[in-house]
Structure formats: structure tokens, C-alpha cells
Coordinates of C-alpha atoms in Angstrom, one line a residue:
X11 CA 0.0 0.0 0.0
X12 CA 2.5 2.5 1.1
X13 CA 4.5 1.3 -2.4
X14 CA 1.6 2.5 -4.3
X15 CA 0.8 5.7 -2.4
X16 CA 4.4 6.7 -2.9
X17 CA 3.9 6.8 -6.3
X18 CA 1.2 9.0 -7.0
X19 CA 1.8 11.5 -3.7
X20 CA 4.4 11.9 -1.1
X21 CA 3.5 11.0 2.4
X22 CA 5.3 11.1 5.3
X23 CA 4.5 8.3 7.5
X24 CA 2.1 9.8 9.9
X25 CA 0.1 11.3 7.3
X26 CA -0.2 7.9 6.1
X27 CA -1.0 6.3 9.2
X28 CA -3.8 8.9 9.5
X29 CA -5.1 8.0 5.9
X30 CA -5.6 4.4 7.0
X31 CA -7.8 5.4 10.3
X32 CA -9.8 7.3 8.3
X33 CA -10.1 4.4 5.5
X34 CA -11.0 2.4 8.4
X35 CA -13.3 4.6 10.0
X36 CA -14.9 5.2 6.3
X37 CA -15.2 1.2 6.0
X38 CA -16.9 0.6 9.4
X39 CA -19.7 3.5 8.8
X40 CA -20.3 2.0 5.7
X41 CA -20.5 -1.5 7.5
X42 CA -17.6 -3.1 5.6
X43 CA -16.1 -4.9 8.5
X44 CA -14.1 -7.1 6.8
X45 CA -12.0 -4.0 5.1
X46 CA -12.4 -2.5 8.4
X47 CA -10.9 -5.1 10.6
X48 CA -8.1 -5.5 8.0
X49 CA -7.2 -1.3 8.5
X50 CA -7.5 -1.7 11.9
X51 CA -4.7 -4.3 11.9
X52 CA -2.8 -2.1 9.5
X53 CA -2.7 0.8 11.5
X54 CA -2.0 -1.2 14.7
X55 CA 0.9 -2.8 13.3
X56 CA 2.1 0.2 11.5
X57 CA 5.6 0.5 12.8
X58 CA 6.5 -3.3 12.7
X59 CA 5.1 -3.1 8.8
X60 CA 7.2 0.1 8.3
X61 CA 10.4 -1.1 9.1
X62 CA 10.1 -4.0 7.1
X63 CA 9.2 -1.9 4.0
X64 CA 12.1 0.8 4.6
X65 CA 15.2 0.4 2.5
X66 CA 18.2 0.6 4.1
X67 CA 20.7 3.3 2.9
X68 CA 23.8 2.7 2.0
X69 CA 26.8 5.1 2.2
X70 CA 29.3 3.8 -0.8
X71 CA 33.0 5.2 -0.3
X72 CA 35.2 5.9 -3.0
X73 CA 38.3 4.0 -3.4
X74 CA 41.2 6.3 -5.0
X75 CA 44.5 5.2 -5.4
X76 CA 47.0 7.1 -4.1
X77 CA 50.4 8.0 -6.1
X78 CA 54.0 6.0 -4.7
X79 CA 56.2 8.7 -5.3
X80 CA 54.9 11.4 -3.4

């Protein structure tokens, strides 16, 4: 999900933890419980889901050779 949202708009991760309560709110007024229940989880499990989905960064040095005559 947070794949696809990336996409189209850039959200920072508690805007996109708000989006899902309100999906899930939305959902459970319109008595879709199923949906519902699977926000809820979603936005339970947010951080543990996050950090799995982050990529890790990874700082690359540059290897320069350095002259034997000076």
C-alpha cells in the first residue's frame, strides 16, 4: 500500500498512518467490516510493517588510489 501511495503523492508516515484510520473509520460507517478489521490491523501494526518496508541506505566510499612517489 505504502508502495503504491508513494507513487502518486508523497507522504510522510504519519500522514499515512492517519489516511488508514480514516479508511478504516470510512469502512466501518459503511458497515464493511471485513476491510475494516483489516485497517484496523494495519494501522496497529504500523511501525512493525514500516520497518520492514524501509530500504536501508547505503553510504558507498570511493576508493582512490594514491600515487607511490609522493
Amino acid at each position: 500500500m505504502k508502495n503504491a501511495v508513494k507513487v502518486r503523492a508523497k507522504l510522510t508516515d504519519l500522514e499515512l498512518r492517519s489516511f488508514v484510520v480514516v479508511l478504516c473509520k470510512k469502512n466501518e460507517e459503511s458497515e464493511n467490516y471485513e476491510f475494516a478489521s483489516i485497517l484496523n490491523d494495519i494501522s496497529s501494526n504500523f511501525e512493525t510493517i514500516n520497518e520492514i518496508v524501509k530500504p536501508i541506505k547505503r553510504v558507498r566510499t570511493i576508493k582512490t588510489e594514491k600515487p607511490e612517489n609522493e
